[in-house]
Amino acid sequence: MRRIVDAISPSHAAPPFDDADDGDGAAMVAHRNAPEADPACLYGLIGDVAHAGSEGTETNACAIAANFMAYLSCAVGRGVYLPIGNTWHHARLFCLHVGRSGRGRKGDAVSLVLRIDQALRAMDAVFAPQIHRGGLSSREGLVALMHDGYRQGRQDVPAIEDKRLWVVESEFANVLHQGRRDGNTLSAALRDCWDGVDLKPATKSNRLYASQPHVCLSGAISPSELTGLMSTRELTNGFANRFLMIWAERTRMLPFPKETPQAVVEHLARRTLEVLAFVRANRHDQRDHLRMELSPQAQWRYAQLYRGELNDDFGDGAVGALLERRAPMLLRLAMLMALTDLQTRIDAQHIDAATAWIRHATASVRFVFVSAAEEAKLALVLELSNRVLAFLRERGQATRSQISAECFRGKVTKARIDASLEHLLVSTPPKITVQWGVRADGAPGAPLRVYRLATA
């Protein structure tokens, strides 16, 4: 089957001002704006932290917010859960900050969060999670940070009771490098952590075990490293799509950035402590004790998104693979937004704030992994597909020639029409169906193709 978009290549691989041909002789300028986050992302406490860290500095507020969300989702722990079907979701996030070296201000984006953590520990250290900044190299090394206890010689090493672990990977390329080594199971372990699955020993000789881990991760990487090191394995095994990938670079140039006043840091730490006290994050032995729920308005909003953009089909390339987990990620984000309001009910405004993050992540992934020319092709396919859907809703059914002549007035090429029809046929679930029939007049030629809207 012919692919909708013939090739997916990193957006930074081609010169930014080259012209690309769309297949019909029309040239498209291969440049576009970098994605910018909607202000709706900066909700409540998360937004206040972001604004405080970006004021008077070059640091992108969205990057600060993403790191704070990863930290807060870790500190909250496994006590809070949201049941969806038979799955219990915890507010556990992996965030990946993508930006060019020297322009992403990736180190600065985590600095304020670390200062808030220090202030929080000074107030009540029991609420603060464990932080690991030394880099991850193996599954065994990760398990050792939150193990269930083991025997070393004649000595029993006691278990680490608090399973909350915030991993800060300032050089996320290291994790991708480790995943390429034969026999290294770090990426599989991180997948299990995102899912909340027990980390069992990888070999018979290693008896380290970690039950009910609550690991959250903040990573940073340049776009060239990300596209160069991300292998097909990471795309197909579900490792990459567990990360909320956001593009964020400096928004201004300031030779002398200002420091966030300590009084502001302590105020933000007190508000963070209120959230952690609300969820009883200090009770490490109590898991799944605080149930969250969606309000009727939030349920309706999420259902509309789930039937729509959360399951938009981006083809079978890198973008489709990287955006596969948008729905559960949105729920985790919405949980976090509600908790910052000190409530266990997720309302419509929490869904909206989480949706803004998902949209920014979607735009970021497409910006990094799809060239400008391919982005334009995909946009055209989606536009033509919507026109076909509207046409079929009005007519009920139509042949291939009727779609060409009546829907597009004969002004759209066969290749573009075929691409739009294929997109609708391979959507999940399919939006249209095609049936082959014999020509009514018995005339020779290929059988008629009749297209109809798919039944719900």
Tab-separated table of C-alpha atoms in Angstrom:
chain	number	residue	atom	x	y	z
A	1	MET	CA	0.000	0.000	0.000
A	2	ARG	CA	1.349	3.412	-0.947
A	3	ARG	CA	2.193	5.546	2.077
A	4	ILE	CA	0.439	8.850	2.582
A	5	VAL	CA	3.696	10.666	3.147
A	6	ASP	CA	6.519	9.079	1.235
A	7	ALA	CA	9.385	9.897	3.583
A	8	ILE	CA	9.889	11.250	7.050
A	9	SER	CA	13.168	12.990	7.682
A	10	PRO	CA	14.499	15.257	10.438
A	11	SER	CA	13.496	18.854	9.948
A	12	HIS	CA	17.074	19.999	10.490
A	13	ALA	CA	18.582	17.696	7.878
A	14	ALA	CA	17.783	19.923	4.890
A	15	PRO	CA	18.812	23.556	4.305
A	16	PRO	CA	16.046	25.747	5.724
A	17	PHE	CA	15.424	27.745	2.549
A	18	ASP	CA	15.408	25.014	-0.080
A	19	ASP	CA	12.348	24.603	-2.260
A	20	ALA	CA	10.667	21.199	-2.302
A	21	ASP	CA	8.470	19.917	-5.106
A	22	ASP	CA	5.083	18.531	-4.058
A	23	GLY	CA	4.921	16.048	-6.934
A	24	ASP	CA	2.780	18.225	-9.191
A	25	GLY	CA	5.425	20.731	-10.153
A	26	ALA	CA	4.437	23.304	-7.549
A	27	ALA	CA	7.247	24.457	-5.290
A	28	MET	CA	6.803	24.870	-1.552
A	29	VAL	CA	9.170	26.948	0.553
A	30	ALA	CA	10.787	24.601	3.097
A	31	HIS	CA	10.652	26.732	6.204
A	32	ARG	CA	8.175	27.272	9.021
A	33	ASN	CA	7.790	28.718	12.491
A	34	ALA	CA	9.094	26.842	15.492
A	35	PRO	CA	6.290	25.566	17.751
A	36	GLU	CA	5.221	27.792	20.619
A	37	ALA	CA	3.271	26.627	23.642
A	38	ASP	CA	-0.212	27.966	24.287
A	39	PRO	CA	-0.354	30.114	27.455
A	40	ALA	CA	-3.009	27.652	28.661
A	41	CYS	CA	-0.138	25.237	29.416
A	42	LEU	CA	0.944	27.442	32.311
A	43	TYR	CA	-1.911	26.555	34.642
A	44	GLY	CA	-2.052	27.411	38.323
A	45	LEU	CA	0.977	26.536	40.447
A	46	ILE	CA	2.760	25.086	37.411
A	47	GLY	CA	2.391	28.373	35.571
A	48	ASP	CA	3.479	30.397	38.588
A	49	VAL	CA	6.701	28.385	38.858
A	50	ALA	CA	7.312	28.820	35.138
A	51	HIS	CA	6.740	32.589	35.216
A	52	ALA	CA	8.943	33.013	38.281
A	53	GLY	CA	11.822	31.166	36.620
A	54	SER	CA	11.542	32.879	33.245
A	55	GLU	CA	11.097	36.439	34.523
A	56	GLY	CA	14.279	38.363	33.894
A	57	THR	CA	16.045	35.342	32.368
A	58	GLU	CA	16.507	33.699	28.963
A	59	THR	CA	14.890	30.451	30.091
A	60	ASN	CA	11.747	29.318	28.301
A	61	ALA	CA	8.778	29.200	30.694
A	62	CYS	CA	7.419	26.075	29.019
A	63	ALA	CA	10.668	24.187	29.693
A	64	ILE	CA	10.610	25.194	33.367
A	65	ALA	CA	6.985	24.086	33.625
A	66	ALA	CA	7.726	20.696	32.050
A	67	ASN	CA	10.541	20.010	34.511
A	68	PHE	CA	8.404	21.102	37.447
A	69	MET	CA	5.564	18.840	36.304
A	70	ALA	CA	7.957	15.878	36.168
A	71	TYR	CA	9.218	16.727	39.670
A	72	LEU	CA	5.741	17.247	41.117
A	73	SER	CA	4.376	14.090	39.496
A	74	CYS	CA	7.200	12.216	41.222
A	75	ALA	CA	6.718	13.862	44.612
A	76	VAL	CA	2.963	13.114	44.566
A	77	GLY	CA	3.753	9.391	44.543
A	78	ARG	CA	1.546	6.368	43.944
A	79	GLY	CA	-1.100	7.232	46.498
A	80	VAL	CA	-3.280	9.094	43.982
A	81	TYR	CA	-4.872	7.117	41.162
A	82	LEU	CA	-7.417	7.568	38.393
A	83	PRO	CA	-9.300	4.425	37.278
A	84	ILE	CA	-10.031	4.209	33.539
A	85	GLY	CA	-11.496	0.828	32.721
A	86	ASN	CA	-9.300	-1.765	34.400
A	87	THR	CA	-6.252	0.518	34.374
A	88	TRP	CA	-5.314	2.663	37.338
A	89	HIS	CA	-3.371	5.706	36.201
A	90	HIS	CA	-0.872	7.496	38.435
A	91	ALA	CA	0.373	11.035	37.779
A	92	ARG	CA	3.737	9.819	36.494
A	93	LEU	CA	5.481	11.810	33.745
A	94	PHE	CA	8.552	11.511	31.543
A	95	CYS	CA	9.357	14.900	29.978
A	96	LEU	CA	11.964	15.511	27.272
A	97	HIS	CA	13.120	19.062	26.561
A	98	VAL	CA	14.333	19.414	22.954
A	99	GLY	CA	16.341	22.463	21.928
A	100	ARG	CA	19.539	23.353	20.145
A	101	SER	CA	22.774	23.435	22.122
A	102	GLY	CA	23.299	26.847	23.706
A	103	ARG	CA	19.804	27.990	22.746
A	104	GLY	CA	17.604	25.559	24.627
A	105	ARG	CA	18.876	26.759	28.018
A	106	LYS	CA	18.254	23.190	29.124
A	107	GLY	CA	20.322	23.401	32.310
A	108	ASP	CA	18.701	26.645	33.399
A	109	ALA	CA	15.248	25.131	32.886
A	110	VAL	CA	15.774	22.721	35.780
A	111	SER	CA	17.620	25.073	38.156
A	112	LEU	CA	14.585	26.697	39.762
A	113	VAL	CA	12.931	23.326	40.315
A	114	LEU	CA	16.021	22.150	42.207
A	115	ARG	CA	15.915	25.316	44.335
A	116	ILE	CA	12.251	24.674	45.144
A	117	ASP	CA	13.167	21.119	46.131
A	118	GLN	CA	15.876	22.422	48.485
A	119	ALA	CA	13.439	24.828	50.120
A	120	LEU	CA	10.853	22.056	50.432
A	121	ARG	CA	13.377	19.780	52.153
A	122	ALA	CA	14.164	22.541	54.631
A	123	MET	CA	10.452	22.740	55.505
A	124	ASP	CA	9.738	18.990	55.707
A	125	ALA	CA	12.180	16.608	54.043
A	126	VAL	CA	9.854	13.599	54.274
A	127	PHE	CA	7.706	15.011	51.452
A	128	ALA	CA	10.628	15.417	49.015
A	129	PRO	CA	11.407	12.584	46.576
A	130	GLN	CA	14.807	11.070	45.911
A	131	ILE	CA	16.670	12.801	43.061
A	132	HIS	CA	19.226	11.102	40.835
A	133	ARG	CA	21.406	13.271	38.576
A	134	GLY	CA	24.347	10.959	37.972
A	135	GLY	CA	23.152	9.468	34.696
A	136	LEU	CA	21.596	6.069	34.058
A	137	SER	CA	23.546	3.231	32.470
A	138	SER	CA	21.723	-0.016	33.182
A	139	ARG	CA	18.581	-1.641	34.522
A	140	GLU	CA	20.524	-2.890	37.544
A	141	GLY	CA	21.753	0.602	38.353
A	142	LEU	CA	18.204	1.943	38.207
A	143	VAL	CA	16.850	-0.819	40.449
A	144	ALA	CA	19.634	-0.212	42.976
A	145	LEU	CA	18.245	3.278	43.599
A	146	MET	CA	14.940	1.903	44.980
A	147	HIS	CA	15.538	-1.783	45.718
A	148	ASP	CA	13.483	-3.986	48.046
A	149	GLY	CA	16.493	-5.056	50.057
A	150	TYR	CA	19.037	-7.816	49.445
A	151	ARG	CA	21.680	-9.881	51.160
A	152	GLN	CA	25.341	-9.031	50.651
A	153	GLY	CA	27.475	-11.744	52.129
A	154	ARG	CA	26.266	-12.127	55.702
A	155	GLN	CA	24.753	-8.680	55.847
A	156	ASP	CA	21.144	-7.785	55.013
A	157	VAL	CA	20.859	-4.492	53.157
A	158	PRO	CA	17.530	-2.874	54.148
A	159	ALA	CA	14.986	-1.934	51.507
A	160	ILE	CA	14.487	1.617	50.272
A	161	GLU	CA	10.905	2.228	51.388
A	162	ASP	CA	10.291	5.453	49.454
A	163	LYS	CA	10.048	4.438	45.795
A	164	ARG	CA	9.681	8.004	44.498
A	165	LEU	CA	12.624	8.792	42.230
A	166	TRP	CA	13.065	11.842	40.018
A	167	VAL	CA	15.739	11.209	37.409
A	168	VAL	CA	17.339	14.283	35.830
A	169	GLU	CA	19.129	13.352	32.600
A	170	SER	CA	20.724	16.552	31.350
A	171	GLU	CA	22.357	14.480	28.598
A	172	PHE	CA	19.503	12.248	27.486
A	173	ALA	CA	21.628	11.140	24.540
A	174	ASN	CA	23.372	8.921	27.110
A	175	VAL	CA	20.163	6.915	27.622
A	176	LEU	CA	19.756	6.442	23.870
A	177	HIS	CA	23.400	5.369	23.582
A	178	GLN	CA	22.906	2.780	26.328
A	179	GLY	CA	19.852	1.420	24.567
A	180	ARG	CA	21.981	0.631	21.519
A	181	ARG	CA	24.331	-1.637	23.461
A	182	ASP	CA	23.733	-5.366	23.071
A	183	GLY	CA	22.128	-6.834	26.153
A	184	ASN	CA	21.382	-3.474	27.764
A	185	THR	CA	17.832	-3.428	29.124
A	186	LEU	CA	17.700	0.147	30.452
A	187	SER	CA	15.039	1.272	27.964
A	188	ALA	CA	12.872	-1.737	28.855
A	189	ALA	CA	13.248	-0.894	32.553
A	190	LEU	CA	12.212	2.710	31.940
A	191	ARG	CA	9.151	1.501	30.010
A	192	ASP	CA	8.200	-0.601	33.034
A	193	CYS	CA	8.726	2.417	35.314
A	194	TRP	CA	6.364	4.568	33.251
A	195	ASP	CA	3.803	1.767	33.492
A	196	GLY	CA	4.453	1.324	37.231
A	197	VAL	CA	5.432	-2.334	36.777
A	198	ASP	CA	7.685	-4.087	39.308
A	199	LEU	CA	11.322	-4.195	38.227
A	200	LYS	CA	12.360	-7.822	38.514
A	201	PRO	CA	15.919	-9.154	38.195
A	202	ALA	CA	17.120	-9.240	34.597
A	203	THR	CA	19.426	-12.212	35.250
A	204	LYS	CA	19.549	-15.112	37.692
A	205	SER	CA	22.853	-13.893	39.109
A	206	ASN	CA	21.463	-10.468	40.004
A	207	ARG	CA	18.835	-10.568	42.735
A	208	LEU	CA	18.011	-6.845	42.971
A	209	TYR	CA	14.274	-6.242	42.877
A	210	ALA	CA	12.156	-3.068	43.061
A	211	SER	CA	8.427	-3.340	43.622
A	212	GLN	CA	5.918	-0.598	42.779
A	213	PRO	CA	8.437	1.963	41.506
A	214	HIS	CA	7.387	5.555	41.012
A	215	VAL	CA	10.007	6.953	38.664
A	216	CYS	CA	9.629	10.236	36.793
A	217	LEU	CA	12.192	11.634	34.397
A	218	SER	CA	13.318	15.008	33.090
A	219	GLY	CA	15.547	14.746	30.041
A	220	ALA	CA	17.215	17.242	27.718
A	221	ILE	CA	18.595	16.700	24.239
A	222	SER	CA	19.381	18.566	21.027
A	223	PRO	CA	17.258	17.849	17.924
A	224	SER	CA	20.218	16.485	15.959
A	225	GLU	CA	21.058	14.031	18.748
A	226	LEU	CA	17.433	12.982	19.062
A	227	THR	CA	16.887	12.281	15.374
A	228	GLY	CA	20.338	10.760	14.966
A	229	LEU	CA	20.170	8.372	17.928
A	230	MET	CA	16.484	7.467	17.957
A	231	SER	CA	16.429	4.030	16.377
A	232	THR	CA	13.561	2.095	14.879
A	233	ARG	CA	13.562	-0.075	17.992
A	234	GLU	CA	12.819	2.866	20.294
A	235	LEU	CA	10.005	3.929	17.984
A	236	THR	CA	8.362	0.520	17.690
A	237	ASN	CA	8.784	-0.807	21.235
A	238	GLY	CA	6.929	2.082	22.870
A	239	PHE	CA	9.918	3.629	24.637
A	240	ALA	CA	9.910	6.976	22.841
A	241	ASN	CA	6.171	7.617	22.996
A	242	ARG	CA	6.185	7.511	26.782
A	243	PHE	CA	7.893	10.913	26.777
A	244	LEU	CA	6.176	14.271	26.592
A	245	MET	CA	8.544	15.837	24.048
A	246	ILE	CA	8.480	19.618	23.924
A	247	TRP	CA	10.458	22.068	21.821
A	248	ALA	CA	11.656	25.025	23.895
A	249	GLU	CA	14.440	27.533	23.290
A	250	ARG	CA	15.372	30.864	24.832
A	251	THR	CA	12.832	33.589	24.223
A	252	ARG	CA	15.163	36.574	24.656
A	253	MET	CA	18.848	37.470	24.945
A	254	LEU	CA	19.935	38.819	28.319
A	255	PRO	CA	23.641	39.054	29.139
A	256	PHE	CA	22.873	39.422	32.865
A	257	PRO	CA	19.831	37.290	33.803
A	258	LYS	CA	18.253	37.885	37.195
A	259	GLU	CA	18.086	35.396	40.019
A	260	THR	CA	14.681	34.373	41.322
A	261	PRO	CA	14.413	35.892	44.822
A	262	GLN	CA	14.675	33.356	47.645
A	263	ALA	CA	11.414	34.619	49.111
A	264	VAL	CA	9.655	33.666	45.858
A	265	VAL	CA	11.313	30.242	45.865
A	266	GLU	CA	10.165	29.593	49.424
A	267	HIS	CA	6.629	30.732	48.624
A	268	LEU	CA	6.471	28.297	45.699
A	269	ALA	CA	7.905	25.552	47.903
A	270	ARG	CA	5.174	26.156	50.518
A	271	ARG	CA	2.495	25.872	47.835
A	272	THR	CA	4.123	22.682	46.580
A	273	LEU	CA	4.124	21.337	50.127
A	274	GLU	CA	0.387	22.054	50.376
A	275	VAL	CA	-0.220	19.837	47.350
A	276	LEU	CA	1.944	17.037	48.761
A	277	ALA	CA	0.266	17.262	52.159
A	278	PHE	CA	-3.142	17.123	50.455
A	279	VAL	CA	-2.265	13.794	48.790
A	280	ARG	CA	-0.445	12.516	51.913
A	281	ALA	CA	2.726	11.977	49.905
A	282	ASN	CA	4.684	11.384	53.124
A	283	ARG	CA	2.895	8.056	53.708
A	284	HIS	CA	5.106	5.952	51.482
A	285	ASP	CA	3.539	2.655	52.557
A	286	GLN	CA	0.020	3.719	51.528
A	287	ARG	CA	-0.518	3.246	47.821
A	288	ASP	CA	-3.694	3.807	45.768
A	289	HIS	CA	-5.498	5.367	48.736
A	290	LEU	CA	-6.768	8.559	47.050
A	291	ARG	CA	-9.112	8.056	44.113
A	292	MET	CA	-9.595	10.744	41.464
A	293	GLU	CA	-12.536	11.105	39.111
A	294	LEU	CA	-13.584	13.148	36.114
A	295	SER	CA	-16.503	15.536	36.411
A	296	PRO	CA	-19.313	15.102	33.841
A	297	GLN	CA	-18.014	18.130	31.922
A	298	ALA	CA	-14.483	16.738	31.942
A	299	GLN	CA	-15.747	13.342	30.766
A	300	TRP	CA	-17.562	14.960	27.857
A	301	ARG	CA	-14.514	17.046	26.924
A	302	TYR	CA	-12.155	14.080	27.069
A	303	ALA	CA	-14.544	11.900	25.047
A	304	GLN	CA	-14.643	14.521	22.282
A	305	LEU	CA	-10.849	14.708	22.224
A	306	TYR	CA	-10.496	10.928	22.297
A	307	ARG	CA	-12.774	10.492	19.303
A	308	GLY	CA	-10.969	13.327	17.524
A	309	GLU	CA	-7.453	14.714	17.728
A	310	LEU	CA	-6.074	12.287	20.320
A	311	ASN	CA	-6.410	9.559	17.718
A	312	ASP	CA	-5.555	11.525	14.588
A	313	ASP	CA	-3.666	9.346	12.130
A	314	PHE	CA	-0.219	10.646	11.181
A	315	GLY	CA	0.730	7.641	9.064
A	316	ASP	CA	3.029	4.748	9.887
A	317	GLY	CA	6.245	6.751	10.290
A	318	ALA	CA	8.064	8.331	13.211
A	319	VAL	CA	5.342	10.866	14.053
A	320	GLY	CA	2.611	8.256	14.349
A	321	ALA	CA	4.795	6.079	16.574
A	322	LEU	CA	5.861	8.959	18.819
A	323	LEU	CA	2.308	10.205	19.436
A	324	GLU	CA	0.678	6.867	20.177
A	325	ARG	CA	0.195	7.541	23.918
A	326	ARG	CA	-1.354	10.992	23.814
A	327	ALA	CA	-4.584	9.873	25.518
A	328	PRO	CA	-3.121	8.398	28.740
A	329	MET	CA	-0.565	11.199	28.862
A	330	LEU	CA	-3.357	13.774	28.748
A	331	LEU	CA	-5.090	12.072	31.685
A	332	ARG	CA	-1.895	12.110	33.752
A	333	LEU	CA	-1.405	15.791	33.021
A	334	ALA	CA	-5.019	16.554	33.928
A	335	MET	CA	-4.576	14.696	37.219
A	336	LEU	CA	-1.632	16.923	38.044
A	337	MET	CA	-3.526	20.103	37.154
A	338	ALA	CA	-6.407	19.126	39.446
A	339	LEU	CA	-4.081	18.261	42.334
A	340	THR	CA	-2.487	21.713	42.173
A	341	ASP	CA	-6.008	23.025	42.881
A	342	LEU	CA	-6.102	20.717	45.924
A	343	GLN	CA	-8.958	18.639	44.582
A	344	THR	CA	-9.451	15.042	43.451
A	345	ARG	CA	-12.069	15.944	40.843
A	346	ILE	CA	-10.740	16.636	37.364
A	347	ASP	CA	-12.753	19.458	35.818
A	348	ALA	CA	-12.980	20.770	32.270
A	349	GLN	CA	-10.314	23.434	32.845
A	350	HIS	CA	-7.837	20.731	33.855
A	351	ILE	CA	-8.565	18.802	30.665
A	352	ASP	CA	-8.098	22.009	28.665
A	353	ALA	CA	-4.718	22.759	30.260
A	354	ALA	CA	-3.559	19.186	29.650
A	355	THR	CA	-4.794	19.400	26.057
A	356	ALA	CA	-2.637	22.482	25.501
A	357	TRP	CA	0.416	20.434	26.523
A	358	ILE	CA	-0.520	17.554	24.226
A	359	ARG	CA	-0.971	19.955	21.322
A	360	HIS	CA	2.415	21.544	21.975
A	361	ALA	CA	4.037	18.117	22.194
A	362	THR	CA	2.364	17.097	18.929
A	363	ALA	CA	3.616	20.232	17.190
A	364	SER	CA	7.095	19.706	18.655
A	365	VAL	CA	7.353	16.112	17.445
A	366	ARG	CA	6.224	17.088	13.966
A	367	PHE	CA	8.672	20.003	13.909
A	368	VAL	CA	11.642	17.825	14.843
A	369	PHE	CA	10.879	14.654	12.922
A	370	VAL	CA	9.130	15.887	9.774
A	371	SER	CA	10.610	18.203	7.158
A	372	ALA	CA	8.742	21.341	6.179
A	373	ALA	CA	7.938	19.914	2.750
A	374	GLU	CA	6.489	16.723	4.229
A	375	GLU	CA	4.546	18.769	6.763
A	376	ALA	CA	2.927	20.690	3.909
A	377	LYS	CA	2.070	17.445	2.118
A	378	LEU	CA	0.454	15.998	5.213
A	379	ALA	CA	-1.534	19.183	5.834
A	380	LEU	CA	-2.851	19.017	2.270
A	381	VAL	CA	-3.843	15.362	2.686
A	382	LEU	CA	-5.792	16.199	5.846
A	383	GLU	CA	-7.537	19.125	4.170
A	384	LEU	CA	-8.599	17.048	1.165
A	385	SER	CA	-9.710	14.202	3.446
A	386	ASN	CA	-12.044	16.518	5.331
A	387	ARG	CA	-13.545	17.692	2.051
A	388	VAL	CA	-14.187	14.072	1.025
A	389	LEU	CA	-15.888	13.364	4.370
A	390	ALA	CA	-18.159	16.397	4.002
A	391	PHE	CA	-18.997	15.344	0.432
A	392	LEU	CA	-19.905	11.782	1.475
A	393	ARG	CA	-22.020	13.005	4.383
A	394	GLU	CA	-24.083	14.979	1.892
A	395	ARG	CA	-24.312	12.304	-0.832
A	396	GLY	CA	-24.204	9.077	1.170
A	397	GLN	CA	-21.902	7.370	-1.330
A	398	ALA	CA	-19.861	8.225	-4.414
A	399	THR	CA	-17.602	6.616	-6.967
A	400	ARG	CA	-13.981	7.551	-7.449
A	401	SER	CA	-14.821	9.559	-10.580
A	402	GLN	CA	-17.695	11.361	-8.833
A	403	ILE	CA	-15.389	12.432	-6.016
A	404	SER	CA	-12.952	13.812	-8.548
A	405	ALA	CA	-15.535	15.577	-10.715
A	406	GLU	CA	-18.086	16.780	-8.138
A	407	CYS	CA	-16.177	17.124	-4.887
A	408	PHE	CA	-13.004	18.618	-6.368
A	409	ARG	CA	-14.397	19.977	-9.674
A	410	GLY	CA	-11.641	18.148	-11.546
A	411	LYS	CA	-9.004	20.515	-10.112
A	412	VAL	CA	-7.181	18.029	-7.840
A	413	THR	CA	-4.752	15.454	-9.202
A	414	LYS	CA	-5.365	11.717	-9.044
A	415	ALA	CA	-2.355	11.211	-6.745
A	416	ARG	CA	-3.670	13.695	-4.183
A	417	ILE	CA	-7.180	12.248	-4.233
A	418	ASP	CA	-5.785	8.738	-3.782
A	419	ALA	CA	-3.666	9.900	-0.854
A	420	SER	CA	-6.674	11.466	0.872
A	421	LEU	CA	-8.840	8.371	0.305
A	422	GLU	CA	-6.098	6.105	1.617
A	423	HIS	CA	-5.753	8.271	4.718
A	424	LEU	CA	-9.468	7.861	5.455
A	425	LEU	CA	-9.400	4.114	4.775
A	426	VAL	CA	-6.456	3.347	7.072
A	427	SER	CA	-7.511	5.609	9.956
A	428	THR	CA	-8.163	3.895	13.282
A	429	PRO	CA	-11.026	3.219	13.108
A	430	PRO	CA	-11.544	3.674	9.328
A	431	LYS	CA	-13.585	6.752	8.453
A	432	ILE	CA	-14.759	5.432	5.068
A	433	THR	CA	-15.152	2.057	3.374
A	434	VAL	CA	-14.779	1.064	-0.272
A	435	GLN	CA	-16.729	-1.574	-2.193
A	436	TRP	CA	-16.065	-2.892	-5.664
A	437	GLY	CA	-18.993	-3.385	-8.002
A	438	VAL	CA	-19.765	-4.244	-11.600
A	439	ARG	CA	-20.553	-1.381	-13.928
A	440	ALA	CA	-24.311	-1.033	-14.380
A	441	ASP	CA	-24.166	-0.717	-18.142
A	442	GLY	CA	-21.914	-3.748	-18.514
A	443	ALA	CA	-19.249	-1.609	-20.139
A	444	PRO	CA	-15.704	-2.930	-20.116
A	445	GLY	CA	-13.113	-1.529	-17.731
A	446	ALA	CA	-12.067	-1.782	-14.118
A	447	PRO	CA	-14.807	-2.439	-11.549
A	448	LEU	CA	-16.394	0.603	-9.961
A	449	ARG	CA	-15.083	1.701	-6.568
A	450	VAL	CA	-17.886	3.023	-4.374
A	451	TYR	CA	-16.954	4.940	-1.212
A	452	ARG	CA	-19.204	5.340	1.815
A	453	LEU	CA	-18.863	6.684	5.344
A	454	ALA	CA	-17.896	3.949	7.787
A	455	THR	CA	-20.559	3.014	10.295
A	456	ALA	CA	-19.754	3.945	13.898
